[in-house]
Every structure is written in structure tokens, then in C-alpha cells.
Tab-separated table of C-alpha atoms and ligand atoms in Angstrom:
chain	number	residue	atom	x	y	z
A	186	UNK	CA	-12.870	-21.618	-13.792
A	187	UNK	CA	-9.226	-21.345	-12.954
A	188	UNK	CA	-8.189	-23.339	-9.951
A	189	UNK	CA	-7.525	-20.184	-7.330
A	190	UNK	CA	-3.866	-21.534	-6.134
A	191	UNK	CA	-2.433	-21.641	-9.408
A	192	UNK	CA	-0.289	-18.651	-9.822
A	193	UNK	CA	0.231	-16.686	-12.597
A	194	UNK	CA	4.004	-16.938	-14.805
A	195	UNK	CA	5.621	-13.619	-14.515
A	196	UNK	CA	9.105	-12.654	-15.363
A	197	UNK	CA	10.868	-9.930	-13.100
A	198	UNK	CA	11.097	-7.014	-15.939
A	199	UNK	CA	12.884	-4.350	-13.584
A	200	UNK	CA	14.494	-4.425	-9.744
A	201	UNK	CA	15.666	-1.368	-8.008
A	202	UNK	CA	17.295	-1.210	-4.392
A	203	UNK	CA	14.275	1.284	-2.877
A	204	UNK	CA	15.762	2.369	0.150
A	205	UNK	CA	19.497	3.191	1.510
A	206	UNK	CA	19.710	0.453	3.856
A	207	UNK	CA	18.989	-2.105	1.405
A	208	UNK	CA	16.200	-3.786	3.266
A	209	UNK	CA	13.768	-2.626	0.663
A	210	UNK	CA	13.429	-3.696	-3.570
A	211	UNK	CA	10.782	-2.634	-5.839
A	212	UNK	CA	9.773	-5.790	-8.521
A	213	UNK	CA	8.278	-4.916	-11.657
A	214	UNK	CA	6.705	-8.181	-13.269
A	215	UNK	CA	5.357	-8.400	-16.652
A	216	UNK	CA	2.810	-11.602	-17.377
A	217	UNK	CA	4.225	-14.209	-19.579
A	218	UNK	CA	1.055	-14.894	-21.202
A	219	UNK	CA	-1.018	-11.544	-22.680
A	220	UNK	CA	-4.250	-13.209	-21.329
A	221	UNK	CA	-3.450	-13.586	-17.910
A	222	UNK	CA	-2.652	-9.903	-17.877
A	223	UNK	CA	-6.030	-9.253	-18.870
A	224	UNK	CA	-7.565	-11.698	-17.009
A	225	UNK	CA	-5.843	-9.750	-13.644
A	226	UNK	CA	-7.807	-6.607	-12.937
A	227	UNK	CA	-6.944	-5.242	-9.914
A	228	UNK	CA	-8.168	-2.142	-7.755
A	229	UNK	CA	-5.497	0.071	-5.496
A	230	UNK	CA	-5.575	-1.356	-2.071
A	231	UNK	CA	-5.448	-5.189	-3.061
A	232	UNK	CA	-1.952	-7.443	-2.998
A	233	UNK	CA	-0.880	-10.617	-4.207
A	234	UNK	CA	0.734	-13.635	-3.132
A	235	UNK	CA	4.346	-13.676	-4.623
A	236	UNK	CA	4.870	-17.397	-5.483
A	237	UNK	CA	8.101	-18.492	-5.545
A	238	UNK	CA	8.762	-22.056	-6.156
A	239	UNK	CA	10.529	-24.846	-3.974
A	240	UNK	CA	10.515	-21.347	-0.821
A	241	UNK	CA	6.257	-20.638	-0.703
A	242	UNK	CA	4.274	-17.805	-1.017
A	243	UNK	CA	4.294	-13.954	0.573
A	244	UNK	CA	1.398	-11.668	0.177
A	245	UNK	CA	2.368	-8.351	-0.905
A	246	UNK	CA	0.473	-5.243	-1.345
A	247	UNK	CA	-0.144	-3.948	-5.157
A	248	UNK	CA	2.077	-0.929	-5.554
A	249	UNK	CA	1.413	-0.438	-9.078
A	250	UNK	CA	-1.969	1.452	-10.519
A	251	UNK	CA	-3.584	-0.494	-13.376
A	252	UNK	CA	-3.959	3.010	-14.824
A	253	UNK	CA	0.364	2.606	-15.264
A	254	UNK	CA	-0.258	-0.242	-17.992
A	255	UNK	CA	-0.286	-4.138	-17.299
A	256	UNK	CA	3.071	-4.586	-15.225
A	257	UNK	CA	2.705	-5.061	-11.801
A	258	UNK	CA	4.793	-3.409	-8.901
A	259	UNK	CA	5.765	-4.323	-5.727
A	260	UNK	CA	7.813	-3.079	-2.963
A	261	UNK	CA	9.167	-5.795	-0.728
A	262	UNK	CA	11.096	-5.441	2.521
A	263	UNK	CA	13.553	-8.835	3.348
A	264	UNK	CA	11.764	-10.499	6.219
A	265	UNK	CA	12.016	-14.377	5.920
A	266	UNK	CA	12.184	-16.857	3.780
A	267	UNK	CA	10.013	-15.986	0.613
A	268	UNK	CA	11.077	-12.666	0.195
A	269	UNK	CA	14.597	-13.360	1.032
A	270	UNK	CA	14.604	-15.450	-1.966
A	271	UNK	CA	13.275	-13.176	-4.123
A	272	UNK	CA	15.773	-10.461	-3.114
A	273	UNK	CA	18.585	-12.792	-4.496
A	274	UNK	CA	15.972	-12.455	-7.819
A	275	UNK	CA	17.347	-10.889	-10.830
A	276	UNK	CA	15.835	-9.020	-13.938
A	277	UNK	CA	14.967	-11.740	-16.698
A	278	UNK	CA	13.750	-14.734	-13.670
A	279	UNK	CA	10.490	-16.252	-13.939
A	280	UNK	CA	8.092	-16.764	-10.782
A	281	UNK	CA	4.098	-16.438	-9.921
A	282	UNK	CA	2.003	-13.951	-8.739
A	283	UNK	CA	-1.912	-15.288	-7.746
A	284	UNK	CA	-4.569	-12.570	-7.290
A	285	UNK	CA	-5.401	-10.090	-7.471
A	286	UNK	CA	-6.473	-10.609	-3.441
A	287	UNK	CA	-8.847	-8.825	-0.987
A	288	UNK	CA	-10.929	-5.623	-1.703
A	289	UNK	CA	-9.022	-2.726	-2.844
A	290	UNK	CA	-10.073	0.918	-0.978
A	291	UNK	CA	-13.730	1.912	-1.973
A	292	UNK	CA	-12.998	4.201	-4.456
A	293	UNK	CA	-16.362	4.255	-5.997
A	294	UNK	CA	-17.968	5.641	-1.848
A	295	UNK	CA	-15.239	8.299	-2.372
A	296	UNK	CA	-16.449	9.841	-5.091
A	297	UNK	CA	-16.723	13.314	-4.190
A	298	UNK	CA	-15.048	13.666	-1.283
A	299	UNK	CA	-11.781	15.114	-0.504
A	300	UNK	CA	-9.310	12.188	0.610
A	301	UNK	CA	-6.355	12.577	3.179
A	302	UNK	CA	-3.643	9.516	2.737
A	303	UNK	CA	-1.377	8.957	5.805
A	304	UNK	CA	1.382	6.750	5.370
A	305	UNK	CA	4.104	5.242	7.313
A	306	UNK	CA	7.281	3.970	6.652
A	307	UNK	CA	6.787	0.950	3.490
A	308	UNK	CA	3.494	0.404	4.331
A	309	UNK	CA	3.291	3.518	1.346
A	310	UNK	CA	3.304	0.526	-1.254
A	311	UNK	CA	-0.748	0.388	-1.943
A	312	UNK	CA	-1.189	4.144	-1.410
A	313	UNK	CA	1.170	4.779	-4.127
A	314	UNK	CA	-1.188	2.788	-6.044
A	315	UNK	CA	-4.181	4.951	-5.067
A	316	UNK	CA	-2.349	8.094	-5.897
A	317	UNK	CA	-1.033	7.107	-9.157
A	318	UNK	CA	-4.651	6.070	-9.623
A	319	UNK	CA	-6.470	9.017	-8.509
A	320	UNK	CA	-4.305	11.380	-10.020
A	321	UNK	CA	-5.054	10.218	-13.361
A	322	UNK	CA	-6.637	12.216	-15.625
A	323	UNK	CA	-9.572	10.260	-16.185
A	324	UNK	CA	-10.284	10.015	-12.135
A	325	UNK	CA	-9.262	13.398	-10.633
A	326	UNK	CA	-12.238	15.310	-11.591
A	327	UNK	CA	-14.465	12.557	-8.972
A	328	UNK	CA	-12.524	13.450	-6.086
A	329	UNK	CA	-11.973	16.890	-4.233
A	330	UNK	CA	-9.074	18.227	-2.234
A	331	UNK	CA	-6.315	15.129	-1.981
A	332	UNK	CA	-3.651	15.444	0.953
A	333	UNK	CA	-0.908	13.204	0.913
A	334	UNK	CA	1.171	12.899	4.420
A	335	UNK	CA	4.029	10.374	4.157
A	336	UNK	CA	6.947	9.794	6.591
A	337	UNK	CA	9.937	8.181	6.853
A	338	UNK	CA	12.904	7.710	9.334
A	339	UNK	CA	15.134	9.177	7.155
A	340	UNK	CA	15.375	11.020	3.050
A	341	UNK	CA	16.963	7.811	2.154
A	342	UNK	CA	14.088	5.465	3.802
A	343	UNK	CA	11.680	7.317	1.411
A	344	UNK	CA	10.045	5.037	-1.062
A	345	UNK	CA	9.244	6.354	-4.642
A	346	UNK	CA	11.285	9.157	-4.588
A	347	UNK	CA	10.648	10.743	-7.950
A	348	UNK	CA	7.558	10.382	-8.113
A	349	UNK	CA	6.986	11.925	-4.675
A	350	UNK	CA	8.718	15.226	-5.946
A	351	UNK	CA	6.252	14.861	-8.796
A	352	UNK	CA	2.963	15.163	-6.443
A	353	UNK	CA	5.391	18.203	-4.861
A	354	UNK	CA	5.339	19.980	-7.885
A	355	UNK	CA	1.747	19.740	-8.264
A	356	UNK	CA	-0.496	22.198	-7.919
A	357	UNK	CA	-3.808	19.728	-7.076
A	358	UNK	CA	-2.152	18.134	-4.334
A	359	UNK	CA	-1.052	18.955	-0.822
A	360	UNK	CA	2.052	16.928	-0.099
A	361	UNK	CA	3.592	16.834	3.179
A	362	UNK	CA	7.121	14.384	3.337
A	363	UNK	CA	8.452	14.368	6.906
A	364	UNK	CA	11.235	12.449	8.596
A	365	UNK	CA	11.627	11.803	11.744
A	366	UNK	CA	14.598	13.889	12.722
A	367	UNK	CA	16.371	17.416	11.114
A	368	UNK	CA	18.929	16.147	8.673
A	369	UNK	CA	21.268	18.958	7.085
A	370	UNK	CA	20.109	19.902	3.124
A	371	UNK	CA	16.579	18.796	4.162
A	372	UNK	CA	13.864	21.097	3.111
A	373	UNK	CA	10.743	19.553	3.690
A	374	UNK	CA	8.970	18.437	7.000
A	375	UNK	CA	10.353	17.231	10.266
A	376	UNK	CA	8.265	14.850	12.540
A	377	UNK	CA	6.338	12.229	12.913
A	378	UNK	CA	3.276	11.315	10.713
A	379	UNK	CA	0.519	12.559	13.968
A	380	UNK	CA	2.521	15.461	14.665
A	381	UNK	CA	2.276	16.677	10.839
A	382	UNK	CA	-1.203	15.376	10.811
A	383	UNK	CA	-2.177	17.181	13.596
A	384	UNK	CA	-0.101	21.060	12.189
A	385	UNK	CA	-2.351	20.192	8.350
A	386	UNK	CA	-5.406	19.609	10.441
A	387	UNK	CA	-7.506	18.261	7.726
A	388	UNK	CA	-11.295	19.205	7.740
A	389	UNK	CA	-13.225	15.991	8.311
A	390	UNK	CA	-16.278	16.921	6.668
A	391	UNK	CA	-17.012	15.542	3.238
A	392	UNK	CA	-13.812	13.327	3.819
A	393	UNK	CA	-12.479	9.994	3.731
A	394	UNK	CA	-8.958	9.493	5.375
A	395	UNK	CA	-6.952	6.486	4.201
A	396	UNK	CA	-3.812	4.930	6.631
A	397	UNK	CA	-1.479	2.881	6.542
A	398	UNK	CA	1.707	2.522	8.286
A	399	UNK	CA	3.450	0.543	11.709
A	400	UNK	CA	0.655	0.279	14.272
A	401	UNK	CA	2.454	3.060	16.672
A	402	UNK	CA	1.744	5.470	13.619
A	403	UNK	CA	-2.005	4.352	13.417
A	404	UNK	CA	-1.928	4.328	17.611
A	405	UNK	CA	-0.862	8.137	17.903
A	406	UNK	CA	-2.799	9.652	14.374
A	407	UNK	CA	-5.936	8.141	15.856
A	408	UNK	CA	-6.455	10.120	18.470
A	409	UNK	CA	-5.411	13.287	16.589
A	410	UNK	CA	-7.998	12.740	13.903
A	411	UNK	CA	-10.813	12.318	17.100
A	412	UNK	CA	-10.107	15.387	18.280
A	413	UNK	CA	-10.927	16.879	14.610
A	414	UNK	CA	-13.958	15.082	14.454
A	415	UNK	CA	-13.465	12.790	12.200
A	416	UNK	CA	-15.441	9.503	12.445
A	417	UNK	CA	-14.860	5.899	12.537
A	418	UNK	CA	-16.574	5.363	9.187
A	419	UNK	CA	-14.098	8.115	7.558
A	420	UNK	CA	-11.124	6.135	8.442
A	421	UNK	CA	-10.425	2.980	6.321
A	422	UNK	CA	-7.297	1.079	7.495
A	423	UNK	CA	-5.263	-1.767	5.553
A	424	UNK	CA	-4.183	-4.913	7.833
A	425	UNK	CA	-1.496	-7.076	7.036
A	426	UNK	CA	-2.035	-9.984	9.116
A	427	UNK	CA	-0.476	-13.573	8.308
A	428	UNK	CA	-2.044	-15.109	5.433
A	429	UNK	CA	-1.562	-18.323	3.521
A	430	UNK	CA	-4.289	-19.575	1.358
A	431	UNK	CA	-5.558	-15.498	0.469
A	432	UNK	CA	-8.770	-16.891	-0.126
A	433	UNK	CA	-11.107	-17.182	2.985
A	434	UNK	CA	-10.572	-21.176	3.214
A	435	UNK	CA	-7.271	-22.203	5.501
A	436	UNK	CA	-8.813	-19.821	8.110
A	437	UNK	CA	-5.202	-18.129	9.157
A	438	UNK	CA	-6.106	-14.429	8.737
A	439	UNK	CA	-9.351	-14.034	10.667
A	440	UNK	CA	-9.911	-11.851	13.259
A	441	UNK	CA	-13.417	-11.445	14.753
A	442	UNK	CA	-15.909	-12.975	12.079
A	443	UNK	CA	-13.339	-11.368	9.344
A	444	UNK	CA	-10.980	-12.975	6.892
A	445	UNK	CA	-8.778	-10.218	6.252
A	446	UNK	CA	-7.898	-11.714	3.647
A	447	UNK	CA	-11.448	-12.023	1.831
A	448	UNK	CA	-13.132	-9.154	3.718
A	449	UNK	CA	-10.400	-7.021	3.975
A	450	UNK	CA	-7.891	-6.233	3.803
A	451	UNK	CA	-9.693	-3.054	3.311
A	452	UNK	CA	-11.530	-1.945	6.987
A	453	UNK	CA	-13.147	1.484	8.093
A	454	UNK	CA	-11.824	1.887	11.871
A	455	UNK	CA	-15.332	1.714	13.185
A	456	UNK	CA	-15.335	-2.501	11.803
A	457	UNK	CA	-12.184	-2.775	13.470
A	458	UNK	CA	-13.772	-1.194	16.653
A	459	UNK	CA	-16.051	-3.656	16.812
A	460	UNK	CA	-13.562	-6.406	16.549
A	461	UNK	CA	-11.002	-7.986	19.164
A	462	UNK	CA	-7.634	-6.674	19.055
A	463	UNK	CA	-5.776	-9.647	17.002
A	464	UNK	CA	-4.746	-7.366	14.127
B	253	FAD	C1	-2.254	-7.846	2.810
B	253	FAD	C2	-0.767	-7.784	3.067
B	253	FAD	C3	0.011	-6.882	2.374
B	253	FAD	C4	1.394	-6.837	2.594
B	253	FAD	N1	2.123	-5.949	1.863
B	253	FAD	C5	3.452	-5.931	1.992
B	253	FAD	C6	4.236	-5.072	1.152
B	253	FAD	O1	3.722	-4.307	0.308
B	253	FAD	N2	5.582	-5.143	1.300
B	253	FAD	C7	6.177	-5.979	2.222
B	253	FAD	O2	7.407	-5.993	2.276
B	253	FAD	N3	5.470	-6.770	3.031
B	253	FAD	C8	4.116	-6.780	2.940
B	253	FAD	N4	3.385	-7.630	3.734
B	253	FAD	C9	4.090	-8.473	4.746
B	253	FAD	C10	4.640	-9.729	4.078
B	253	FAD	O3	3.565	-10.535	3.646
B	253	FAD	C11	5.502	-10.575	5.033
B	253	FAD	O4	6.633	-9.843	5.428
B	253	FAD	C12	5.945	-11.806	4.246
B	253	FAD	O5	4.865	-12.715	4.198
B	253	FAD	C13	7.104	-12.488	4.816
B	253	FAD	O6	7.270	-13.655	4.046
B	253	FAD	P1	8.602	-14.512	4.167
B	253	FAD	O7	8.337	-15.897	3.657
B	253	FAD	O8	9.735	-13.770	3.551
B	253	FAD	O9	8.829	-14.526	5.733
B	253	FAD	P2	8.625	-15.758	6.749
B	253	FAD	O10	9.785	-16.672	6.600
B	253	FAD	O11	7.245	-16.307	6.613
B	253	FAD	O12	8.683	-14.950	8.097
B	253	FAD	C14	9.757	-14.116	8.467
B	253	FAD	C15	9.405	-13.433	9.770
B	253	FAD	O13	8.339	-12.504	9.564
B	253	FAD	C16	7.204	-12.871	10.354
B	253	FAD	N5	6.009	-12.581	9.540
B	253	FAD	C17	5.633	-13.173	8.389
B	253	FAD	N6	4.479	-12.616	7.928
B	253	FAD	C18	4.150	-11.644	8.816
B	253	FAD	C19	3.072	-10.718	8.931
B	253	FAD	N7	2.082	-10.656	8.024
B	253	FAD	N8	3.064	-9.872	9.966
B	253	FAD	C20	4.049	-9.912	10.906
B	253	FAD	N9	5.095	-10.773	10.857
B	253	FAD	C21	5.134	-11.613	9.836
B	253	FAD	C22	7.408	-14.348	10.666
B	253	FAD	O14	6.791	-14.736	11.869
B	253	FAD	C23	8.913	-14.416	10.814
B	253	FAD	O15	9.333	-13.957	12.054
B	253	FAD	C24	2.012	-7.701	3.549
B	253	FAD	C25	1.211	-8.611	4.247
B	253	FAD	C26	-0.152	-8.659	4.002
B	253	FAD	C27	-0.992	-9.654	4.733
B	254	FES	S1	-5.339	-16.586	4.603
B	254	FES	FE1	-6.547	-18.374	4.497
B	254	FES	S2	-8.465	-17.681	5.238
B	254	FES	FE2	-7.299	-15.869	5.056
């Protein structure tokens, strides 16, 4: 069995300044070795720890879908000292990546249902993966109505750009983009992620909402979706508390009798109801 810290080699095979204040890059890693990129199946909704030698390790969210092919995506923002280093990265370095971590979102209990994604700010990064994966031809015929609301500050704080005017242009999918505040030559939404939520209204029944974003985005959509009706097991958050080992042992990430690490970080909002408020 492998040993579970040992990362994977990966060499950075694409970098791309994601947003316009530069706080944001999206990685594109290919495996070194052809087995380990079979050996690392991954669902939408699970992340990685980015290993970087001689700085530590960062878990990061899985942005790409393994329906894109066996590179791996991810978008990070410059917070500290791992991903600080990696933003000084260039195309052509070598690193690790060790996962894939966590559950990914239960695609196989959606089945059926129509979904509603709300996303915040770069939090976006492992619903991108669940688009690009439901949206493929060989899963879209499972799932019913999708809705995709996804906000930003500003047009130039949006993540995945193109491919956002790509779910635009299609007729199978209700896309709502919103930023915050009117900005001249902008023709989509203007608000914030609840108020759009709450204009779409989405139907709860025979639904599954997914969200992620900063917790005042998941503070002021909850209430809107209660007074739709929808339920707590309908709603299936992502945390991203601090991690270290990934794997349910150091004991860093629990909350309640949860490692979000192992158990999540994948939780409907009626398991998080049930738990203290240390997420
Ligand atoms: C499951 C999961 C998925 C994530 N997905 C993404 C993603 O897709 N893109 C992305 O950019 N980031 C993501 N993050 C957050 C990312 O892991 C942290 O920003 C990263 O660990 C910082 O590492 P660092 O060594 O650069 O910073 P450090 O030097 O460790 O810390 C820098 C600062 O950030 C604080 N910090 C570190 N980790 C966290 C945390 N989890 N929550 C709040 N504050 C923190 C530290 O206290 C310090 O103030 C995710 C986290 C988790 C747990
Ligand atoms: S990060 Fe070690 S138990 Fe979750």
C-alpha cells in the first residue's frame, strides 16, 4: 500500500494569473509518472494537499473534472507561506500533490434531481469541477434542471471566465453571474449571491442545492433558501477548515465528532446543524 504522506511528482504544465488583482493563479499539473495518474481518481468536491518541498503543504480544492483528461487544476489565492511559494512557481517546475482527499459531493444521491450551485467569490474552484463534470455528455441525462449562481466583487474577480460564457450560451443551463456593484459595459447581474438567489427562487422540490463561498454568503443565502422550503438535507456545504495531515490522524480539522478532512469536506447543512460552530 502506498505510504499516505508521500506525494505524488507533478510538473506545473500551465499557470495563468485568474483574477485582475493578481491574488489569484490557476496550476495545471500533469503526473510525472503515467501510473500515478491512474492510480489518482478523484470525484468533484475533493482537494489535495499541494506539497511543496523545504515550505509544507496547502490543501486545495480540485478544480479540474476527471472527465477534462488526467491533468489536475487548481485555483490558488496567495495567503501564506505554501502558496506564496508556489505563486513564484513557473511552467516546467516539479512539486507534489497527495490525494485525492475527503469525499467529493454525492453525485450518485443526485441522480435525478435538479441541482442549484451557489458560489462565492474563489470558493467556485470545486464547483467548476462539478459543472464541467455534470455537463458532460455522458452525465447530463442523470440530472434535471442545473442552475448555476456565481458572484464576484467585480468582472475581473470572476474565475473561469470563458468557460462561464460557455454555460451562458447554453441552452441546458440557467446561469446567473452577478457582481456586487453596476460597472459600465456590464450586462449581466448586479448583487449579491442571496439577493440573486432569492429573484431565481429555485423550486426546492426534487432538489439538491450545492454552496460554497465566504461564510457571510452562506450566512445571508441560508435564510433565503428557508423561506423557499428547502431543507437541511438539500443543502450540502464544503468547509475549508485548517488541515495538516488530510487523513483523519493529526486530529487538526475536527469539529464535533467530524474530521473534515475524512468525513467531509462534503456536509448537508442539517450535519452541520447538529454540530458546534467551529467551522
Ligand atoms: C478542503 C479545503 C479546500 C481549500 N481549497 C482552496 C482553494 O481551492 N483555493 C485556495 O486558494 N485555498 C483553498 N483552501 C485554503 C488553503 O488551504 C489555505 O489558504 C492554505 O492552506 C494556506 O496555506 P499557506 O501555507 O500558503 O498559508 P499559511 O502560511 O499556513 O497561512 C497564511 C494565513 O492563512 C491562515 N490560514 C491558513 N489556512 C487557513 C484556513 N484553512 N482557513 C483560514 N485561514 C487559514 C493562517 O492562519 C495565516 O494567517 C482550502 C482549504 C481547505 C481545507
Ligand atoms: S487534518 Fe489531520 S485529522 Fe484532519
Amino acid at each position: 500500500m502506498k505510504n499516505p504522506y508521500l506525494p505524488y511528482p507533478v510538473r506545473i504544465s500551465k499557470v495563468e494569473i485568474a483574477t485582475e488583482d493578481k491574488t489569484l493563479r490557476t496550476f495545471e499539473f500533469e503526473f510525472l509518472n503515467r501510473e500515478d495518474a491512474a492510480a489518482f481518481t478523484y470525484l468533484p468536491g475533493q482537494f489535495a494537499e499541494l506539497s511543496i518541498p523545504g515550505f509544507g503543504e496547502a490543501p486545495i480544492g480540485i478544480a479540474s473534472s476527471p472527465t477534462e483528461g488526467d491533468h489536475l487544476t487548481f485555483t490558488v489565492s496567495r495567503a501564506g507561506k505554501v502558496t506564496t511559494r508556489l505563486h513564484n512557481m513557473e511552467q516546467g517546475d516539479v512539486m507534489g500533490v497527495r490525494g485525492p482527499l475527503g469525499h467529493p459531493y454525492p453525485l450518485k444521491d443526485m441522480k435525478g434531481k435538479n441541482i442549484v450551485i451557489l458560489a462565492g467569490g474563489y470558493a467556485v474552484t470545486t464547483l467548476r469541477s462539478t459543472m464541467i463534470w455534470l455537463l458532460h455528455p455522458e452525465n447530463r441525462d442523470n440530472y434535471g434542471e442545473i442552475t448555476f449562481i456565481y458572484g464576484a466583487r467585480t468582472p475581473g474577480m470572476l474565475l473561469y471566465r470563458e468557460t462561464l460564457e460557455e454555460w451562458d450560451q447554453r441552452s441546458d443551463v440557467k446561469t446567473y453571474i452577478t457582481i456586487d456593484n453596476e460597472v459600465e459595459g456590464w450586462d449581466k447581474y448586479v448583487g449579491f449571491v442571496p439577493q440573486i438567489a432569492d429573484q431565481v427562487s429555485p423550486e426546492p422540490d426534487n432538489a439538491v442545492a450545492l454552496i460554497c463561498g465566504p461564510p457571510i454568503m452562506i450566512k445571508f443565502t441560508q435564510p433565503v433558501l428557508d423561506k423557499m422550503g428547502w431543507t437541511g438535507d438539500q443543502i450540502i456545504m464544503s468547509l475549508e477548515n485548517r488541515m495538516k495531515c488530510g487523513i483523519g490522524i493529526c486530529g487538526r480539522c475536527n469539529v464535533g465528532p467530524y474530521y473534515v478532512c475524512k468525513d467531509g469536506p462534503v456536509f448537508t447543512k442539517a450535519q452541520l446543524d447538529e454540530l458546534p460552530k467551529e467551522y
